[in-house]
PDB file of C-alpha atoms in Angstrom:
ATOM      1  CA  UNK A 713      36.433  -2.127  34.958  1.00  0.00           C
ATOM      2  CA  UNK A 714      34.481  -1.937  37.964  1.00  0.00           C
ATOM      3  CA  UNK A 715      37.417  -0.399  39.621  1.00  0.00           C
ATOM      4  CA  UNK A 716      37.287   2.451  38.051  1.00  0.00           C
ATOM      5  CA  UNK A 717      33.994   3.914  37.780  1.00  0.00           C
ATOM      6  CA  UNK A 718      34.460   6.832  36.177  1.00  0.00           C
ATOM      7  CA  UNK A 719      35.534   5.122  32.853  1.00  0.00           C
ATOM      8  CA  UNK A 720      33.113   6.192  30.087  1.00  0.00           C
ATOM      9  CA  UNK A 721      31.854   3.813  27.365  1.00  0.00           C
ATOM     10  CA  UNK A 722      34.037   5.608  24.983  1.00  0.00           C
ATOM     11  CA  UNK A 723      36.906   4.307  26.990  1.00  0.00           C
ATOM     12  CA  UNK A 724      35.748   1.071  27.340  1.00  0.00           C
ATOM     13  CA  UNK A 725      35.295   0.350  23.662  1.00  0.00           C
ATOM     14  CA  UNK A 726      38.797   1.694  22.784  1.00  0.00           C
ATOM     15  CA  UNK A 727      40.522  -0.044  25.494  1.00  0.00           C
ATOM     16  CA  UNK A 728      39.453  -3.698  23.855  1.00  0.00           C
ATOM     17  CA  UNK A 729      40.245  -4.676  19.962  1.00  0.00           C
ATOM     18  CA  UNK A 730      37.323  -6.751  18.342  1.00  0.00           C
ATOM     19  CA  UNK A 731      38.085  -8.719  15.616  1.00  0.00           C
ATOM     20  CA  UNK A 732      35.485  -8.990  12.603  1.00  0.00           C
ATOM     21  CA  UNK A 733      34.763 -12.508  12.956  1.00  0.00           C
ATOM     22  CA  UNK A 734      33.956 -12.429  16.782  1.00  0.00           C
ATOM     23  CA  UNK A 735      30.120 -12.065  17.137  1.00  0.00           C
ATOM     24  CA  UNK A 736      29.376  -9.262  20.064  1.00  0.00           C
ATOM     25  CA  UNK A 737      25.627  -9.665  19.807  1.00  0.00           C
ATOM     26  CA  UNK A 738      23.868 -12.445  18.238  1.00  0.00           C
ATOM     27  CA  UNK A 739      20.563 -10.938  17.941  1.00  0.00           C
ATOM     28  CA  UNK A 740      22.158  -8.625  15.520  1.00  0.00           C
ATOM     29  CA  UNK A 741      23.917 -10.625  12.898  1.00  0.00           C
ATOM     30  CA  UNK A 742      22.363  -8.344  10.020  1.00  0.00           C
ATOM     31  CA  UNK A 743      23.891  -5.514  10.936  1.00  0.00           C
ATOM     32  CA  UNK A 744      27.549  -7.338  10.110  1.00  0.00           C
ATOM     33  CA  UNK A 745      26.901  -8.298   6.863  1.00  0.00           C
ATOM     34  CA  UNK A 746      27.613  -6.249   4.291  1.00  0.00           C
ATOM     35  CA  UNK A 747      24.978  -4.095   2.632  1.00  0.00           C
ATOM     36  CA  UNK A 748      24.107  -3.659  -0.893  1.00  0.00           C
ATOM     37  CA  UNK A 749      23.203  -0.697  -1.996  1.00  0.00           C
ATOM     38  CA  UNK A 750      21.232   0.214  -5.013  1.00  0.00           C
ATOM     39  CA  UNK A 751      20.460   3.546  -6.807  1.00  0.00           C
ATOM     40  CA  UNK A 752      17.218   5.034  -7.109  1.00  0.00           C
ATOM     41  CA  UNK A 753      15.561   8.636  -7.829  1.00  0.00           C
ATOM     42  CA  UNK A 754      17.119   8.997 -11.395  1.00  0.00           C
ATOM     43  CA  UNK A 755      14.526  11.478 -13.475  1.00  0.00           C
ATOM     44  CA  UNK A 756      12.796  10.365 -16.144  1.00  0.00           C
ATOM     45  CA  UNK A 757       9.673  12.007 -18.273  1.00  0.00           C
ATOM     46  CA  UNK A 758       6.902   9.653 -19.733  1.00  0.00           C
ATOM     47  CA  UNK A 759       3.697  10.396 -21.112  1.00  0.00           C
ATOM     48  CA  UNK A 760       0.745   8.717 -20.647  1.00  0.00           C
ATOM     49  CA  UNK A 761      -3.071   9.035 -21.083  1.00  0.00           C
ATOM     50  CA  UNK A 762      -4.771  10.278 -17.917  1.00  0.00           C
ATOM     51  CA  UNK A 763      -8.895   9.599 -17.669  1.00  0.00           C
ATOM     52  CA  UNK A 764     -10.785  11.772 -15.818  1.00  0.00           C
ATOM     53  CA  UNK A 765     -12.787  10.818 -12.930  1.00  0.00           C
ATOM     54  CA  UNK A 766     -15.989  12.405 -11.442  1.00  0.00           C
ATOM     55  CA  UNK A 767     -15.950  13.245  -7.900  1.00  0.00           C
ATOM     56  CA  UNK A 768     -19.991  13.632  -7.779  1.00  0.00           C
ATOM     57  CA  UNK A 769     -19.745  10.494  -9.088  1.00  0.00           C
ATOM     58  CA  UNK A 770     -17.516   9.213  -6.593  1.00  0.00           C
ATOM     59  CA  UNK A 771     -19.186  10.716  -3.672  1.00  0.00           C
ATOM     60  CA  UNK A 772     -22.810   9.245  -4.959  1.00  0.00           C
ATOM     61  CA  UNK A 773     -21.350   5.635  -5.221  1.00  0.00           C
ATOM     62  CA  UNK A 774     -19.921   6.264  -1.730  1.00  0.00           C
ATOM     63  CA  UNK A 775     -23.504   7.782  -0.352  1.00  0.00           C
ATOM     64  CA  UNK A 776     -24.784   4.455  -1.831  1.00  0.00           C
ATOM     65  CA  UNK A 777     -22.758   2.015  -0.581  1.00  0.00           C
ATOM     66  CA  UNK A 778     -20.658   3.119   2.018  1.00  0.00           C
ATOM     67  CA  UNK A 779     -17.217   3.481   3.080  1.00  0.00           C
ATOM     68  CA  UNK A 780     -16.529  -0.095   3.875  1.00  0.00           C
ATOM     69  CA  UNK A 781     -14.606  -1.788   0.948  1.00  0.00           C
ATOM     70  CA  UNK A 782     -16.780  -3.913  -1.349  1.00  0.00           C
ATOM     71  CA  UNK A 783     -14.648  -6.689  -1.261  1.00  0.00           C
ATOM     72  CA  UNK A 784     -13.575  -7.337   2.408  1.00  0.00           C
ATOM     73  CA  UNK A 785     -15.525  -5.056   4.543  1.00  0.00           C
ATOM     74  CA  UNK A 786     -12.543  -2.762   5.847  1.00  0.00           C
ATOM     75  CA  UNK A 787     -13.349   0.466   7.016  1.00  0.00           C
ATOM     76  CA  UNK A 788     -10.252   3.104   7.482  1.00  0.00           C
ATOM     77  CA  UNK A 789     -12.203   4.846  10.352  1.00  0.00           C
ATOM     78  CA  UNK A 790     -12.685   1.820  12.345  1.00  0.00           C
ATOM     79  CA  UNK A 791      -9.031   1.120  12.298  1.00  0.00           C
ATOM     80  CA  UNK A 792      -7.106   4.069  12.205  1.00  0.00           C
ATOM     81  CA  UNK A 793      -9.767   6.558  13.744  1.00  0.00           C
ATOM     82  CA  UNK A 794      -9.988  10.267  12.825  1.00  0.00           C
ATOM     83  CA  UNK A 795      -7.404  10.352  10.143  1.00  0.00           C
ATOM     84  CA  UNK A 796      -8.938   7.134   7.766  1.00  0.00           C
ATOM     85  CA  UNK A 797     -12.770   9.025   8.061  1.00  0.00           C
ATOM     86  CA  UNK A 798     -14.154   9.104   4.707  1.00  0.00           C
ATOM     87  CA  UNK A 799     -10.887   7.607   2.704  1.00  0.00           C
ATOM     88  CA  UNK A 800     -11.588   4.501   0.548  1.00  0.00           C
ATOM     89  CA  UNK A 801     -10.876   4.119  -3.335  1.00  0.00           C
ATOM     90  CA  UNK A 802     -13.036   3.872  -6.124  1.00  0.00           C
ATOM     91  CA  UNK A 803     -13.156   1.206  -8.557  1.00  0.00           C
ATOM     92  CA  UNK A 804     -14.310   1.552 -11.938  1.00  0.00           C
ATOM     93  CA  UNK A 805     -15.845  -2.123 -12.787  1.00  0.00           C
ATOM     94  CA  UNK A 806     -15.176  -1.823 -16.519  1.00  0.00           C
ATOM     95  CA  UNK A 807     -11.580   0.289 -16.547  1.00  0.00           C
ATOM     96  CA  UNK A 808     -11.978   3.636 -18.193  1.00  0.00           C
ATOM     97  CA  UNK A 809      -8.949   2.638 -20.087  1.00  0.00           C
ATOM     98  CA  UNK A 810     -11.235   0.341 -21.985  1.00  0.00           C
ATOM     99  CA  UNK A 811     -13.960   2.163 -22.560  1.00  0.00           C
ATOM    100  CA  UNK A 812     -11.536   4.676 -23.972  1.00  0.00           C
ATOM    101  CA  UNK A 813     -13.653   7.872 -24.231  1.00  0.00           C
ATOM    102  CA  UNK A 814     -15.827  10.029 -22.341  1.00  0.00           C
ATOM    103  CA  UNK A 815     -18.981   8.242 -21.469  1.00  0.00           C
ATOM    104  CA  UNK A 816     -21.449   8.567 -18.832  1.00  0.00           C
ATOM    105  CA  UNK A 817     -20.982   6.820 -15.848  1.00  0.00           C
ATOM    106  CA  UNK A 818     -23.472   5.245 -13.438  1.00  0.00           C
ATOM    107  CA  UNK A 819     -22.225   5.315  -9.850  1.00  0.00           C
ATOM    108  CA  UNK A 820     -24.177   2.513  -8.395  1.00  0.00           C
ATOM    109  CA  UNK A 821     -24.106   0.153 -11.628  1.00  0.00           C
ATOM    110  CA  UNK A 822     -20.377   1.004 -12.735  1.00  0.00           C
ATOM    111  CA  UNK A 823     -18.436   1.992  -9.716  1.00  0.00           C
ATOM    112  CA  UNK A 824     -17.629   0.274  -6.289  1.00  0.00           C
ATOM    113  CA  UNK A 825     -15.673   1.061  -2.820  1.00  0.00           C
ATOM    114  CA  UNK A 826     -12.635  -0.682  -2.206  1.00  0.00           C
ATOM    115  CA  UNK A 827     -10.004  -0.513   0.326  1.00  0.00           C
ATOM    116  CA  UNK A 828      -6.416  -0.115  -1.326  1.00  0.00           C
ATOM    117  CA  UNK A 829      -5.063  -3.939  -0.732  1.00  0.00           C
ATOM    118  CA  UNK A 830      -8.452  -4.880  -2.868  1.00  0.00           C
ATOM    119  CA  UNK A 831      -8.045  -2.268  -5.430  1.00  0.00           C
ATOM    120  CA  UNK A 832      -4.435  -3.540  -5.950  1.00  0.00           C
ATOM    121  CA  UNK A 833      -5.338  -6.918  -6.618  1.00  0.00           C
ATOM    122  CA  UNK A 834      -7.699  -6.375  -8.664  1.00  0.00           C
ATOM    123  CA  UNK A 835      -5.581  -4.511 -10.903  1.00  0.00           C
ATOM    124  CA  UNK A 836      -2.931  -7.488 -10.657  1.00  0.00           C
ATOM    125  CA  UNK A 837      -3.785  -8.689 -14.360  1.00  0.00           C
ATOM    126  CA  UNK A 838      -5.192  -7.071 -17.638  1.00  0.00           C
ATOM    127  CA  UNK A 839      -7.606  -7.472 -18.120  1.00  0.00           C
ATOM    128  CA  UNK A 840      -8.292  -7.235 -14.349  1.00  0.00           C
ATOM    129  CA  UNK A 841      -9.604  -9.443 -12.107  1.00  0.00           C
ATOM    130  CA  UNK A 842     -13.441  -8.959 -11.196  1.00  0.00           C
ATOM    131  CA  UNK A 843     -14.553  -8.089  -7.913  1.00  0.00           C
ATOM    132  CA  UNK A 844     -16.229 -11.609  -7.188  1.00  0.00           C
ATOM    133  CA  UNK A 845     -13.005 -13.260  -8.350  1.00  0.00           C
ATOM    134  CA  UNK A 846     -10.994 -11.524  -5.473  1.00  0.00           C
ATOM    135  CA  UNK A 847     -14.212 -12.042  -3.184  1.00  0.00           C
ATOM    136  CA  UNK A 848     -13.482 -15.788  -4.069  1.00  0.00           C
ATOM    137  CA  UNK A 849      -9.834 -16.121  -3.503  1.00  0.00           C
ATOM    138  CA  UNK A 850     -10.294 -14.051  -0.252  1.00  0.00           C
ATOM    139  CA  UNK A 851     -12.902 -16.734   0.860  1.00  0.00           C
ATOM    140  CA  UNK A 852     -10.557 -19.582  -0.147  1.00  0.00           C
ATOM    141  CA  UNK A 853      -7.234 -17.895   1.605  1.00  0.00           C
TER     142      UNK A 853
END
């Protein structure tokens, strides 16, 4: 190979035969294994109830509590910079689906700012975990 400097890679690989059970790059074992595929993207229609949120109530909650997660203190702007500015979920302490009617929300008593991770963990069961339960789990782990 060194005696023919004009030999390109295609010619090099065309001139060698590699059997299926030969491991060329041990670090890339996963690439040699057969990959199973799955179908996604089919469309189905569903009907759900959507509970209206009040954006001024959300703003008042954030104005009062700030943009740090109420559970873990994560702040998107501090970590991600400009793209994280102003980003936080707002959690209803009593889920709207439990109230199941229009009501007057108190942004300081009824809402808390949460990062998406803590928010998702709160809703891992029904009825949801309380904020205190998630804080306790976080402190134990």
